[in-house]
XYZ file of C-alpha atoms in Angstrom:
311
model
C 0.000 0.000 0.000
C 1.481 3.364 -1.019
C 1.211 6.622 0.898
C -1.797 7.865 -1.006
C -3.713 4.662 -0.317
C -2.724 4.707 3.367
C -3.867 8.307 3.677
C -7.206 7.721 1.964
C -7.865 4.751 4.236
C -7.302 6.977 7.283
C -9.038 10.087 5.908
C -12.407 9.380 7.633
C -10.688 9.091 11.022
C -8.616 12.236 10.446
C -11.690 14.254 9.471
C -13.622 12.910 12.467
C -10.841 14.015 14.841
C -10.489 17.444 13.227
C -14.233 18.132 13.114
C -14.687 17.365 16.801
C -11.764 19.607 17.735
C -12.846 22.441 15.429
C -16.621 22.170 15.079
C -16.270 23.226 11.457
C -16.576 21.076 8.358
C -14.583 23.453 6.168
C -11.794 23.912 8.719
C -11.654 20.165 9.366
C -11.308 19.481 5.644
C -8.505 22.050 5.436
C -6.753 20.438 8.424
C -6.949 17.031 6.749
C -5.539 18.468 3.519
C -2.672 20.120 5.416
C -1.965 16.770 7.092
C -1.684 15.147 3.670
C 0.807 17.794 2.512
C 2.960 17.237 5.594
C 2.727 13.456 5.204
C 3.645 13.681 1.535
C 6.666 15.866 2.325
C 7.892 13.782 5.270
C 11.161 11.946 4.481
C 10.700 9.366 7.246
C 8.535 6.272 7.484
C 6.757 6.246 10.863
C 6.277 3.055 12.831
C 2.510 3.675 12.789
C 0.958 5.699 9.976
C -2.272 6.030 11.974
C -0.454 7.447 15.005
C 1.630 9.783 12.850
C -1.269 11.214 10.867
C -3.537 11.456 13.918
C -0.827 13.468 15.659
C -0.362 15.740 12.643
C -4.076 16.479 12.176
C -4.424 17.109 15.915
C -1.584 19.643 15.958
C -2.923 21.387 12.854
C -6.411 21.497 14.391
C -5.114 22.944 17.663
C -3.357 25.746 15.765
C -6.490 26.468 13.718
C -8.675 26.442 16.831
C -6.439 28.925 18.644
C -6.861 31.322 15.749
C -10.584 30.605 15.370
C -11.337 31.277 19.045
C -10.545 34.963 18.541
C -13.078 35.163 15.705
C -15.664 33.205 17.656
C -15.426 35.581 20.611
C -16.462 38.406 18.256
C -19.152 36.318 16.564
C -22.587 37.935 16.198
C -25.097 36.012 18.302
C -24.865 32.364 19.414
C -22.153 30.249 17.770
C -23.045 26.705 16.695
C -20.900 24.136 14.868
C -21.317 23.668 11.142
C -23.995 20.984 10.727
C -22.705 17.557 9.745
C -25.032 15.198 7.906
C -22.863 12.063 7.953
C -19.869 11.098 10.068
C -17.447 9.377 7.654
C -15.751 7.417 10.443
C -17.408 4.398 12.019
C -16.085 2.164 14.786
C -18.551 -0.367 16.251
C -16.504 -0.630 19.444
C -16.833 3.124 20.102
C -20.181 3.871 18.500
C -21.651 5.369 21.689
C -18.726 7.734 22.229
C -18.695 8.755 18.562
C -22.430 9.486 18.523
C -22.422 11.396 21.817
C -19.471 13.566 20.813
C -21.049 14.492 17.486
C -24.186 16.180 18.824
C -24.454 19.947 18.571
C -24.956 20.179 22.320
C -21.696 18.305 22.996
C -19.747 20.363 20.442
C -21.058 23.610 21.945
C -19.989 22.329 25.369
C -16.513 21.525 24.002
C -16.162 25.238 23.203
C -15.699 25.856 26.936
C -12.433 23.899 26.936
C -9.017 25.220 26.016
C -7.675 23.951 22.669
C -5.347 21.507 24.439
C -8.097 20.230 26.753
C -10.400 19.792 23.792
C -7.834 17.865 21.772
C -6.933 15.584 24.687
C -10.599 14.946 25.489
C -11.411 14.093 21.867
C -8.453 11.748 21.459
C -8.936 10.028 24.809
C -12.680 9.927 25.469
C -13.989 9.752 21.911
C -11.367 7.779 20.014
C -9.720 5.841 22.851
C -6.096 6.815 22.174
C -3.549 5.915 24.839
C -1.749 8.643 26.755
C 1.617 7.968 25.078
C 0.008 8.649 21.684
C -1.859 11.686 23.022
C 1.318 13.104 24.546
C 3.043 12.828 21.180
C 0.082 14.416 19.412
C -0.175 17.511 21.622
C 3.540 17.688 22.437
C 3.088 17.527 26.198
C 4.160 15.000 28.820
C 1.940 12.058 29.659
C 1.334 13.403 33.168
C 0.323 16.785 31.753
C -2.070 15.055 29.355
C -3.630 13.104 32.196
C -4.250 16.362 34.068
C -5.717 17.939 30.933
C -7.987 14.915 30.518
C -9.231 15.161 34.108
C -9.998 18.873 33.776
C -11.730 18.390 30.435
C -13.812 15.472 31.715
C -14.855 17.497 34.774
C -16.052 20.391 32.590
C -17.876 18.082 30.198
C -19.544 16.036 32.942
C -20.778 19.213 34.639
C -22.659 20.375 31.572
C -23.085 17.167 29.591
C -26.443 17.068 27.828
C -28.714 14.134 28.568
C -30.545 12.696 25.572
C -33.141 10.014 25.120
C -31.412 6.675 24.566
C -34.141 5.248 22.320
C -33.367 6.360 18.785
C -36.663 5.059 17.392
C -38.676 7.075 19.933
C -36.767 10.242 19.055
C -37.408 9.678 15.348
C -41.133 9.172 15.976
C -41.331 12.351 18.074
C -39.476 14.270 15.365
C -41.910 13.003 12.713
C -44.831 14.186 14.839
C -43.170 17.550 15.369
C -42.567 18.227 11.680
C -46.073 16.992 10.847
C -47.581 19.448 13.328
C -45.320 22.176 11.990
C -46.483 21.668 8.403
C -50.088 21.891 9.572
C -49.489 24.951 11.764
C -50.925 22.945 14.681
C -50.111 24.981 17.807
C -51.587 22.438 20.229
C -49.858 19.536 18.488
C -46.523 21.350 18.638
C -46.901 22.398 22.254
C -47.696 18.840 23.307
C -44.262 17.729 22.098
C -42.300 20.556 23.733
C -40.868 20.566 27.252
C -42.265 23.363 29.413
C -38.863 25.087 29.464
C -37.907 24.318 25.846
C -35.387 26.704 24.310
C -35.210 27.651 20.645
C -32.089 29.440 19.434
C -30.608 30.227 16.028
C -27.124 30.903 14.665
C -27.286 33.475 11.882
C -23.935 35.125 12.519
C -25.442 38.457 11.492
C -25.689 37.154 7.922
C -29.256 35.819 7.864
C -32.621 36.658 9.433
C -32.850 35.104 12.859
C -34.571 35.408 16.175
C -33.522 38.466 18.158
C -32.890 36.254 21.177
C -33.555 32.778 22.460
C -37.224 31.870 22.612
C -38.128 30.008 25.809
C -41.265 28.148 26.815
C -43.525 25.657 25.073
C -46.318 28.113 24.279
C -43.938 30.707 22.825
C -41.999 28.243 20.687
C -45.166 26.539 19.438
C -46.655 29.873 18.367
C -43.475 30.812 16.488
C -43.424 27.551 14.534
C -47.143 27.678 13.834
C -46.708 31.195 12.459
C -43.741 30.183 10.314
C -45.555 27.314 8.578
C -47.932 29.387 6.388
C -45.118 31.820 5.570
C -42.896 28.971 4.390
C -45.696 27.379 2.391
C -46.478 30.678 0.677
C -42.954 30.936 -0.739
C -42.390 27.249 -1.484
C -40.034 26.347 1.381
C -40.031 22.610 2.093
C -38.911 20.627 5.138
C -36.559 17.697 4.479
C -36.236 15.555 7.637
C -32.615 14.450 8.127
C -30.348 13.290 10.921
C -27.955 16.151 11.636
C -24.976 15.658 13.932
C -26.514 12.327 14.854
C -29.777 13.876 16.091
C -33.223 14.135 14.468
C -33.529 17.324 12.464
C -34.295 18.795 9.098
C -32.966 20.824 6.214
C -35.182 23.678 5.054
C -34.970 24.283 1.300
C -36.467 26.906 -0.994
C -38.541 26.053 -4.078
C -35.318 25.576 -6.076
C -33.878 23.109 -3.569
C -31.353 25.574 -2.131
C -30.579 25.362 1.575
C -32.248 27.960 3.807
C -31.272 26.529 7.201
C -30.827 23.382 9.236
C -32.592 22.519 12.459
C -31.770 19.976 15.164
C -34.094 18.673 17.888
C -32.752 17.542 21.266
C -34.969 15.394 23.484
C -35.245 14.737 27.207
C -37.878 12.658 29.003
C -39.924 12.165 25.856
C -40.151 15.840 24.948
C -38.186 18.342 22.885
C -35.822 20.200 25.212
C -33.778 22.317 22.786
C -34.156 23.393 19.166
C -31.023 24.663 17.413
C -31.121 26.236 13.976
C -28.147 27.168 11.784
C -28.979 29.966 9.321
C -25.537 31.484 8.698
C -24.969 30.843 4.968
C -21.217 30.494 5.516
C -21.913 27.374 7.602
C -24.241 25.759 5.071
C -22.242 25.688 1.825
C -21.129 22.067 2.354
C -24.792 21.007 2.664
C -25.610 22.333 -0.816
C -26.242 25.557 -2.761
C -27.446 28.163 -0.274
C -30.584 30.260 -0.681
C -30.768 34.021 -0.148
C -32.572 34.033 3.203
C -33.028 37.809 3.184
C -34.793 37.641 -0.180
C -37.032 34.853 1.107
C -37.937 36.927 4.147
C -38.927 39.841 1.907
C -40.946 37.499 -0.303
C -42.748 36.048 2.713
C -43.507 39.566 3.929
C -44.977 40.508 0.584
C -47.068 37.333 0.530
C -48.557 38.266 3.927
C -49.280 41.855 2.919
C -52.997 42.345 2.169
C -53.725 43.287 -1.414
C -55.795 46.446 -1.835
C -57.154 48.126 -4.914
C -60.134 49.903 -6.307
C -63.058 47.701 -7.156
C -64.686 48.370 -10.552
């Protein structure tokens, strides 16, 4: 097997590591590409190609994250990860860890960690790397990595989201939710929402979004019921999809362009959190992106009553 073949075999793992460290599809892809360039230029043959490339993509991701954190601190409104439709890396022995770490809630929680803590947590808790490999990857001692792992685990455990374990139940609840949404059924929507449900959107100042988080079942249900006729009037369709491993949907305009994505998070048989990504910069990997501002104007015009002289 030549270097290209070895790299392509490991690409899904490298992307999975980079995405969880960075929370960005585009930045993760760039980190993987940079890892290939360094691998291609390396004159030595490592004992373990997997360990070598995992270390390289981790270091690249840490550097990118340190730079990105400055931009994220100045971000307009809530910051969410770029939605991921499919995780390219699968490992049956770590399926639970992989799924848990992919959720939007977990990735938002990872933002609280320092870049080093985040990298160590991802390598150790998600992918099961040993501390000698982690130490090599982050260029710290094993004892320092163990301390970083303890701190990271403490932060994550303190705020770790709790989801329903039954995937089928979540899918059925999501189907009912989107059915009620299409019908503008306020009561049907409210029945599925936790009393303290929170709805929040990431527009980054580049798309129409809610001025603030919307809290409470009645408030959220009314918002969705009001949105349904507006969307129907301008041809927006709801495409149910799993996003970051959770039930959700892609909203598309009449031409199939992406308007936004939405993820539902469940607790105790009800929807606890609704997260929507509307920032067009975060949706380009999902498909061609619609002009959300133009759609908002069109919806406004569709709602405006038509007046004129009667003959």
